[in-house]
């Protein structure tokens, strides 16, 4: 079994560049289907979720090459519209392909994504949006069959600003006749990146970043070249690692504005943070201080994906910090692992209270999910003694080289195969 071996207690220092954003590249890869041509996606990270998306594109009939940080997708050939169950199961967010398949082919079949490690993963809002556009959706024995003679522009009012449903609606609306307005759209930076990519392909999409997005559909699209934005959650992880272990580092390749709530929390905890447009410098000295409650919320609120890594840093703060998880039901699975290291955390429903302890100690740890796994690495760097971390397949979904990046900052982290 592959594990990380982490010897904690070393201060971090240096510079690290974050890779392209997972949550940006996944819908962009789905969107290449709409181009009917050749797309070049730069700053594309080597992640297992990206590999899963590429397998879906290849199954659908695209030719794909991923070399270095660049992915070439040739979507000019006739395509099929079904995604088999085994490919759907590899990645929960594969439902994002449905809107793109419908826009390109007018018909598609995928299996129901089901639940995941964060709890139930409903797709009712995705389906409601597609139905509003005119798709007939049939759900049978875990399979979803969608078909439409023609997609028609309309108003889609999302009851929750779901990231995936907003993306699916944008993609399908590109293939619809007329104008679609998405109201209460998610405002995440990754949606702005998707809009930029679609505009590169010739689409008319406006408003991403605000809660009203307009798509003038039915335009012929073409191939194009695009560079994916930096991953704000990877950046939040490395900032939290420096906060936990102490030290001084610069995180580059990310837009500091995307991390405003995370850097504000770290400053409140006592870190010195300074930002330039594409880099963030952090200095952490001495013990962190407990924070006012951290409530996860849709962007521009505090990101649920950064909750676990910040919590790992706050385990050894002076005083208590309350976390309120408002997005996913089951997002405290890392807490039991942190408790193995001596963390004092009480969970009740959506609320976790972290009572800071003077120090954590190394322990054998197991990743329960992607960001929870990264949080264990953050905690282990700040702990006394050695930790082992197993279940690294979770981490590979979202970090190209967590070990290498942390080692570049001076962490004592190695990989073993036992
Ligand atoms: C995306 C991100 C994920 C992040 C999340 C919230 C990707 C690939 N993943 O996931 O990393 O944690 O946004 O920022 O971009 N919901 C429904 N019905 C639906 C869809 C969602 O009830 O049809 C609910 C969900 O259960 C959840 C909330 O809406 O409680 C937000 O989910 P959503 O924004 O859709 O998250 P994802 O797009 O799945």
Coordinates of C-alpha atoms and ligand atoms in Angstrom, one line a residue:
X1 CA 0.0 0.0 0.0
X2 CA 1.3 3.5 -0.9
X3 CA 1.5 5.8 2.0
X4 CA 3.0 9.2 2.9
X5 CA 5.5 9.3 5.8
X6 CA 5.4 12.8 7.3
X7 CA 7.8 13.9 10.0
X8 CA 6.2 16.9 11.6
X9 CA 7.6 20.0 13.3
X10 CA 9.6 21.5 10.5
X11 CA 9.0 25.1 9.6
X12 CA 8.2 25.6 5.9
X13 CA 9.8 28.1 3.6
X14 CA 10.1 28.7 -0.1
X15 CA 7.9 29.1 -3.1
X16 CA 5.4 26.8 -4.8
X17 CA 3.3 27.2 -7.9
X18 CA -0.2 25.7 -7.8
X19 CA -1.5 23.8 -10.8
X20 CA -4.6 24.4 -12.8
X21 CA -8.0 24.2 -11.1
X22 CA -9.6 20.8 -11.0
X23 CA -13.1 22.3 -10.7
X24 CA -12.4 24.5 -13.7
X25 CA -10.9 21.9 -16.0
X26 CA -13.6 19.3 -15.5
X27 CA -16.5 21.3 -17.0
X28 CA -14.1 22.8 -19.6
X29 CA -13.2 19.2 -20.8
X30 CA -16.9 18.5 -21.0
X31 CA -17.4 21.8 -23.0
X32 CA -14.9 20.7 -25.6
X33 CA -17.7 18.4 -26.9
X34 CA -19.5 21.6 -28.1
X35 CA -16.6 22.8 -30.2
X36 CA -16.9 20.2 -32.9
X37 CA -13.3 21.0 -33.5
X38 CA -9.8 20.9 -31.9
X39 CA -9.3 22.4 -28.4
X40 CA -6.0 23.0 -26.6
X41 CA -6.3 23.2 -22.8
X42 CA -3.2 24.5 -21.1
X43 CA -2.4 24.4 -17.3
X44 CA -4.3 21.1 -17.1
X45 CA -3.3 19.2 -14.0
X46 CA -2.5 15.5 -14.0
X47 CA -5.3 14.3 -11.6
X48 CA -7.2 11.1 -11.5
X49 CA -10.5 13.1 -12.1
X50 CA -8.9 14.6 -15.2
X51 CA -7.9 11.1 -16.4
X52 CA -11.5 10.0 -15.8
X53 CA -12.9 12.9 -17.8
X54 CA -10.5 12.0 -20.7
X55 CA -11.7 8.4 -20.6
X56 CA -15.2 9.7 -21.0
X57 CA -14.3 12.0 -23.9
X58 CA -12.5 9.1 -25.6
X59 CA -15.4 6.7 -25.1
X60 CA -17.7 9.4 -26.7
X61 CA -15.5 9.4 -29.7
X62 CA -13.0 12.3 -29.2
X63 CA -9.3 11.9 -29.7
X64 CA -7.4 13.2 -26.7
X65 CA -3.7 13.6 -25.8
X66 CA -2.5 14.7 -22.4
X67 CA 1.1 15.6 -22.5
X68 CA 2.8 17.7 -19.8
X69 CA 0.3 20.3 -18.7
X70 CA -1.6 20.4 -22.0
X71 CA -4.6 18.5 -23.2
X72 CA -5.5 18.4 -26.9
X73 CA -9.1 17.3 -27.6
X74 CA -10.3 16.6 -31.2
X75 CA -14.1 16.6 -31.0
X76 CA -14.6 16.9 -34.7
X77 CA -15.6 13.3 -35.3
X78 CA -19.1 11.9 -35.0
X79 CA -19.8 11.2 -31.4
X80 CA -21.9 8.7 -29.3
X81 CA -24.0 10.0 -26.4
X82 CA -23.8 7.3 -23.7
X83 CA -21.5 7.3 -20.7
X84 CA -21.3 3.8 -19.2
X85 CA -21.8 3.1 -15.6
X86 CA -18.1 2.2 -14.8
X87 CA -16.9 5.6 -16.2
X88 CA -19.7 7.5 -14.4
X89 CA -18.7 5.9 -11.1
X90 CA -15.0 6.9 -11.5
X91 CA -16.0 10.5 -10.8
X92 CA -19.2 11.9 -9.3
X93 CA -19.0 15.2 -11.2
X94 CA -19.3 13.3 -14.6
X95 CA -23.0 14.4 -14.6
X96 CA -21.6 17.6 -16.1
X97 CA -21.2 15.8 -19.4
X98 CA -25.0 15.5 -19.7
X99 CA -25.6 19.1 -20.7
X100 CA -22.7 19.1 -23.2
X101 CA -23.9 15.8 -24.8
X102 CA -27.4 17.1 -25.1
X103 CA -26.3 20.4 -26.7
X104 CA -24.1 18.5 -29.2
X105 CA -26.3 15.5 -30.0
X106 CA -29.8 16.2 -28.7
X107 CA -29.7 12.8 -26.9
X108 CA -27.7 11.2 -24.2
X109 CA -27.7 8.4 -21.6
X110 CA -25.7 8.4 -18.4
X111 CA -26.0 6.4 -15.2
X112 CA -27.2 8.1 -12.1
X113 CA -24.2 9.4 -10.1
X114 CA -25.6 8.3 -6.7
X115 CA -24.1 9.4 -3.4
X116 CA -20.5 10.0 -2.6
X117 CA -18.2 10.4 0.4
X118 CA -19.6 13.8 1.2
X119 CA -23.2 12.4 1.5
X120 CA -26.0 12.3 -1.0
X121 CA -25.2 14.1 -4.2
X122 CA -28.7 15.0 -5.7
X123 CA -28.9 16.1 -9.3
X124 CA -32.5 17.3 -9.3
X125 CA -31.5 20.9 -10.1
X126 CA -29.4 19.7 -13.1
X127 CA -32.4 17.7 -14.4
X128 CA -34.9 20.5 -13.7
X129 CA -32.7 22.9 -15.8
X130 CA -32.4 20.5 -18.7
X131 CA -36.2 19.9 -18.6
X132 CA -36.8 23.6 -18.7
X133 CA -34.7 23.8 -21.8
X134 CA -37.0 21.1 -23.4
X135 CA -35.3 17.9 -22.6
X136 CA -37.3 14.8 -21.8
X137 CA -35.6 13.0 -19.0
X138 CA -36.4 9.4 -18.2
X139 CA -35.0 7.8 -15.0
X140 CA -35.0 4.0 -15.0
X141 CA -33.0 1.5 -12.9
X142 CA -30.2 4.0 -12.2
X143 CA -30.0 5.2 -15.8
X144 CA -30.9 8.6 -17.1
X145 CA -31.9 8.9 -20.7
X146 CA -32.3 12.5 -22.0
X147 CA -33.6 13.4 -25.4
X148 CA -34.9 16.5 -27.1
X149 CA -35.8 17.2 -30.7
X150 CA -34.8 20.8 -30.0
X151 CA -33.5 22.7 -26.9
X152 CA -35.2 26.1 -26.5
X153 CA -33.9 29.1 -24.6
X154 CA -35.8 29.9 -21.4
X155 CA -35.5 31.3 -17.9
X156 CA -33.9 28.8 -15.4
X157 CA -34.4 29.8 -11.7
X158 CA -32.1 27.7 -9.5
X159 CA -33.4 27.2 -5.9
X160 CA -29.8 26.7 -4.7
X161 CA -26.8 28.3 -6.5
X162 CA -25.4 24.9 -7.4
X163 CA -22.1 25.0 -9.2
X164 CA -22.7 21.8 -11.2
X165 CA -26.3 22.7 -12.2
X166 CA -25.2 26.1 -13.3
X167 CA -22.5 24.6 -15.5
X168 CA -24.8 22.0 -16.9
X169 CA -27.4 24.6 -17.7
X170 CA -24.8 26.9 -19.4
X171 CA -23.5 24.0 -21.5
X172 CA -27.0 22.8 -22.6
X173 CA -28.1 26.4 -23.2
X174 CA -25.3 26.9 -25.7
X175 CA -27.0 24.3 -27.9
X176 CA -30.5 25.8 -27.4
X177 CA -32.3 28.1 -29.8
X178 CA -32.7 31.6 -28.4
X179 CA -31.7 33.1 -25.1
X180 CA -31.5 31.4 -21.8
X181 CA -31.3 33.3 -18.5
X182 CA -30.0 31.5 -15.4
X183 CA -31.2 33.2 -12.2
X184 CA -29.6 32.5 -8.8
X185 CA -26.6 31.0 -10.7
X186 CA -23.5 30.0 -8.7
X187 CA -20.9 32.7 -8.8
X188 CA -17.7 30.6 -8.3
X189 CA -14.6 31.7 -10.2
X190 CA -14.6 28.3 -12.0
X191 CA -17.9 29.3 -13.7
X192 CA -16.2 32.5 -14.9
X193 CA -13.4 30.3 -16.3
X194 CA -16.0 28.1 -18.1
X195 CA -17.6 31.2 -19.6
X196 CA -14.2 32.5 -20.8
X197 CA -13.6 29.1 -22.5
X198 CA -17.0 29.0 -24.2
X199 CA -16.5 32.6 -25.4
X200 CA -13.1 31.5 -26.9
X201 CA -15.1 28.8 -28.8
X202 CA -17.5 31.5 -30.2
X203 CA -20.3 31.1 -27.7
X204 CA -22.2 34.1 -26.3
X205 CA -22.3 33.7 -22.6
X206 CA -22.4 36.7 -20.2
X207 CA -22.8 37.4 -16.5
X208 CA -20.7 34.6 -15.0
X209 CA -19.4 35.7 -11.6
X210 CA -22.8 37.4 -10.9
X211 CA -26.0 35.5 -10.1
X212 CA -27.6 36.1 -13.5
X213 CA -26.0 34.4 -16.5
X214 CA -27.3 34.9 -20.1
X215 CA -26.6 32.5 -22.9
X216 CA -27.5 33.2 -26.5
X217 CA -27.6 29.7 -27.8
X218 CA -27.5 28.0 -31.2
X219 CA -24.4 29.7 -32.5
X220 CA -21.9 27.5 -34.4
X221 CA -18.9 27.0 -32.2
X222 CA -15.3 26.1 -33.2
X223 CA -12.1 24.9 -31.5
X224 CA -9.8 27.1 -29.5
X225 CA -6.9 27.4 -27.1
X226 CA -7.4 28.2 -23.4
X227 CA -5.4 28.4 -20.2
X228 CA -7.1 27.1 -17.0
X229 CA -7.0 29.3 -13.9
X230 CA -5.0 28.3 -10.9
X231 CA -6.5 26.1 -8.2
X232 CA -7.7 28.2 -5.3
X233 CA -8.3 25.1 -3.1
X234 CA -4.8 23.8 -3.6
X235 CA -3.5 27.3 -2.7
X236 CA -5.7 27.3 0.4
X237 CA -4.2 23.9 1.3
X238 CA -0.6 25.2 1.1
X239 CA -1.4 28.4 3.0
X240 CA -3.0 26.2 5.8
X241 CA 0.1 24.0 5.8
X242 CA 2.3 27.0 6.5
X243 CA -0.1 28.2 9.1
X244 CA 0.0 24.8 10.8
X245 CA 3.8 24.2 10.6
X246 CA 5.0 27.8 10.9
X247 CA 7.3 29.5 8.4
X248 CA 7.2 31.7 5.5
X249 CA 6.2 30.9 1.9
X250 CA 4.9 32.3 -1.3
X251 CA 2.2 30.5 -3.3
X252 CA 2.0 31.5 -6.9
X253 CA -0.1 30.8 -9.9
X254 CA -3.4 31.7 -8.2
X255 CA -5.6 34.8 -8.2
X256 CA -5.5 36.2 -4.6
X257 CA -9.1 37.6 -5.0
X258 CA -10.4 34.0 -5.2
X259 CA -9.0 33.4 -1.7
X260 CA -10.2 36.5 0.1
X261 CA -12.2 34.6 2.8
X262 CA -9.4 32.1 3.4
X263 CA -6.6 34.7 3.7
X264 CA -8.9 36.8 6.0
X265 CA -9.3 33.8 8.3
X266 CA -5.5 33.2 8.4
X267 CA -4.8 36.8 9.1
X268 CA -7.3 36.7 12.0
X269 CA -5.5 33.7 13.3
X270 CA -2.3 35.7 13.4
X271 CA -0.6 35.0 10.1
X272 CA 0.8 37.8 8.0
X273 CA -0.5 37.6 4.5
X274 CA 0.3 39.8 1.6
X275 CA -1.1 39.4 -1.9
X276 CA -0.2 40.4 -5.4
X277 CA -2.4 39.6 -8.4
X278 CA -1.0 36.1 -9.0
X279 CA 0.7 35.2 -5.7
X280 CA 0.1 35.2 -2.0
X281 CA 2.9 35.4 0.6
X282 CA 2.3 34.1 4.1
X283 CA 4.3 34.2 7.3
X284 CA 3.2 32.2 10.4
X285 CA 5.1 32.6 13.7
X286 CA 4.1 31.3 17.1
X287 CA 0.7 29.8 18.0
X288 CA -2.3 30.6 15.9
X289 CA -5.4 32.2 17.6
X290 CA -8.9 30.8 17.5
X291 CA -11.2 32.3 14.9
X292 CA -14.7 33.8 14.9
X293 CA -17.1 31.1 13.4
X294 CA -16.3 29.9 10.0
X295 CA -19.5 29.2 8.0
X296 CA -19.1 27.6 4.6
X297 CA -21.2 29.2 1.9
X298 CA -21.5 29.5 -1.8
X299 CA -18.9 31.9 -3.4
X300 CA -17.9 34.5 -2.3
X301 CA -18.4 32.9 1.1
X302 CA -15.9 30.6 2.8
X303 CA -15.4 27.6 0.5
X304 CA -16.6 24.2 1.8
X305 CA -13.5 22.7 0.0
X306 CA -11.2 24.7 2.3
X307 CA -13.0 23.8 5.5
X308 CA -11.0 20.7 6.3
X309 CA -7.5 22.2 5.7
X310 CA -8.2 25.3 7.8
X311 CA -9.6 23.1 10.5
X312 CA -6.4 21.1 10.6
X313 CA -4.4 24.3 11.2
X314 CA -6.8 25.5 13.9
X315 CA -6.4 22.3 15.9
X316 CA -3.4 23.7 17.7
X317 CA -4.6 27.3 18.0
X318 CA -5.0 29.2 21.2
X319 CA -8.8 29.1 22.0
X320 CA -11.7 27.5 20.2
X321 CA -13.0 27.8 16.6
X322 CA -16.5 26.9 15.5
X323 CA -17.0 25.6 12.0
X324 CA -20.5 25.5 10.4
X325 CA -20.7 23.3 7.3
X326 CA -23.6 24.6 5.2
X327 CA -23.0 22.9 1.9
X328 CA -22.6 19.2 2.4
X329 CA -24.1 16.9 5.0
X330 CA -21.2 14.6 5.6
X331 CA -18.1 16.8 5.5
X332 CA -16.5 16.1 8.9
X333 CA -15.1 12.6 8.3
X334 CA -11.6 13.9 8.8
X335 CA -12.4 14.8 12.4
X336 CA -11.9 11.2 13.7
X337 CA -8.5 11.0 12.1
X338 CA -7.5 14.4 13.5
X339 CA -8.6 13.1 16.9
X340 CA -6.1 10.3 16.6
X341 CA -3.4 13.0 16.6
X342 CA -4.8 14.5 19.8
X343 CA -7.1 17.1 18.3
X344 CA -10.1 18.0 20.5
X345 CA -13.1 18.5 18.2
X346 CA -16.8 18.0 19.0
X347 CA -19.2 17.6 16.1
X348 CA -22.9 18.0 16.3
X349 CA -24.7 17.9 12.9
X350 CA -23.4 20.7 10.8
X351 CA -21.3 22.3 13.6
X352 CA -17.8 21.3 14.7
X353 CA -16.1 23.0 17.6
X354 CA -12.3 22.8 17.6
X355 CA -10.8 23.4 21.0
X356 CA -7.2 24.2 20.3
X357 CA -4.6 21.9 22.0
X358 CA -1.0 22.9 22.5
X359 CA 0.3 20.3 20.1
X360 CA -0.7 17.3 17.9
X361 CA 1.3 14.1 17.8
X362 CA 2.0 11.9 14.8
X363 CA -0.3 8.9 14.2
X364 CA -1.3 6.4 11.5
X365 CA -3.9 8.2 9.4
X366 CA -6.3 7.3 6.6
X367 CA -7.8 9.7 4.0
X368 CA -11.6 9.7 4.1
X369 CA -12.1 12.0 1.1
X370 CA -10.1 14.4 -1.1
X371 CA -9.9 17.6 1.0
X372 CA -10.1 15.7 4.3
X373 CA -7.1 13.7 3.1
X374 CA -5.2 16.9 2.4
X375 CA -6.2 18.2 5.8
X376 CA -4.4 15.2 7.4
X377 CA -1.2 16.1 5.6
X378 CA -1.6 19.7 6.9
X379 CA -2.1 18.5 10.5
X380 CA 0.8 16.0 10.2
X381 CA 3.2 18.8 9.2
X382 CA 2.4 20.7 12.3
X383 CA 2.5 17.7 14.6
X384 CA 5.3 16.3 16.8
X385 CA 6.6 13.0 15.5
X386 CA 5.9 10.9 12.5
X387 CA 2.5 10.2 10.8
X388 CA 1.7 7.8 8.0
X389 CA -1.2 8.7 5.7
X390 CA -2.9 6.0 3.6
X391 CA -5.8 6.2 1.1
X392 CA -3.8 8.5 -1.2
X393 CA -6.1 7.7 -4.1
X394 CA -8.5 10.4 -2.6
X395 CA -5.7 13.0 -2.7
X396 CA -4.8 12.1 -6.3
X397 CA -8.2 13.3 -7.4
X398 CA -7.3 16.9 -6.7
X399 CA -3.6 17.3 -6.1
X400 CA -1.1 16.6 -8.9
X401 CA 1.9 16.2 -6.5
X402 CA 1.0 17.1 -2.9
X403 CA 4.1 15.4 -1.5
X404 CA 6.4 17.1 -4.0
X405 CA 5.0 20.6 -3.5
X406 CA 5.2 20.3 0.3
X407 CA 8.7 18.9 0.1
X408 CA 9.6 21.9 -2.1
X409 CA 8.6 24.0 0.9
X410 CA 11.0 22.1 3.1
X411 CA 8.5 19.6 4.6
X412 CA 9.8 16.1 5.6
X413 CA 7.4 14.1 3.6
X414 CA 8.1 10.9 1.7
X415 CA 6.2 8.2 -0.1
X416 CA 6.6 4.5 0.8
X417 CA 5.2 1.3 -0.8
X418 CA 4.6 -1.3 1.8
Ligands
LIG1 C1 -18.8 21.7 -6.8 C2 -17.4 21.3 -6.7 C3 -17.1 20.9 -5.2 C4 -17.5 21.9 -4.2 C5 -19.0 22.3 -4.5 C6 -19.5 23.4 -3.6 C7 -16.8 20.6 -8.9 C8 -16.4 19.5 -9.7 N1 -17.0 20.3 -7.6 O1 -19.6 20.5 -6.6 O2 -15.7 20.7 -5.1 O3 -17.4 21.4 -2.9 O4 -19.2 22.7 -5.8 O5 -18.7 24.5 -3.8 O6 -16.9 21.7 -9.3 N2 -27.6 20.3 -4.7 C9 -28.9 19.8 -4.8 N3 -29.4 19.4 -6.0 C10 -28.7 19.5 -7.2 C11 -27.3 19.9 -7.1 C12 -26.8 20.3 -5.8 O7 -29.6 19.8 -3.8 O8 -29.2 19.1 -8.2 C13 -27.1 20.7 -3.4 C14 -25.9 19.8 -3.0 O9 -26.3 18.6 -2.3 C15 -25.1 20.7 -2.1 C16 -25.4 22.1 -2.7 O10 -26.5 21.9 -3.6 O11 -25.7 20.7 -0.8 C17 -24.2 22.6 -3.5 O12 -23.8 21.6 -4.4 P1 -23.1 22.0 -5.8 O13 -22.8 23.5 -5.8 O14 -24.0 21.5 -6.9 O15 -21.8 21.2 -5.8 P2 -21.1 20.4 -7.0 O16 -21.3 21.2 -8.2 O17 -21.5 19.0 -6.9

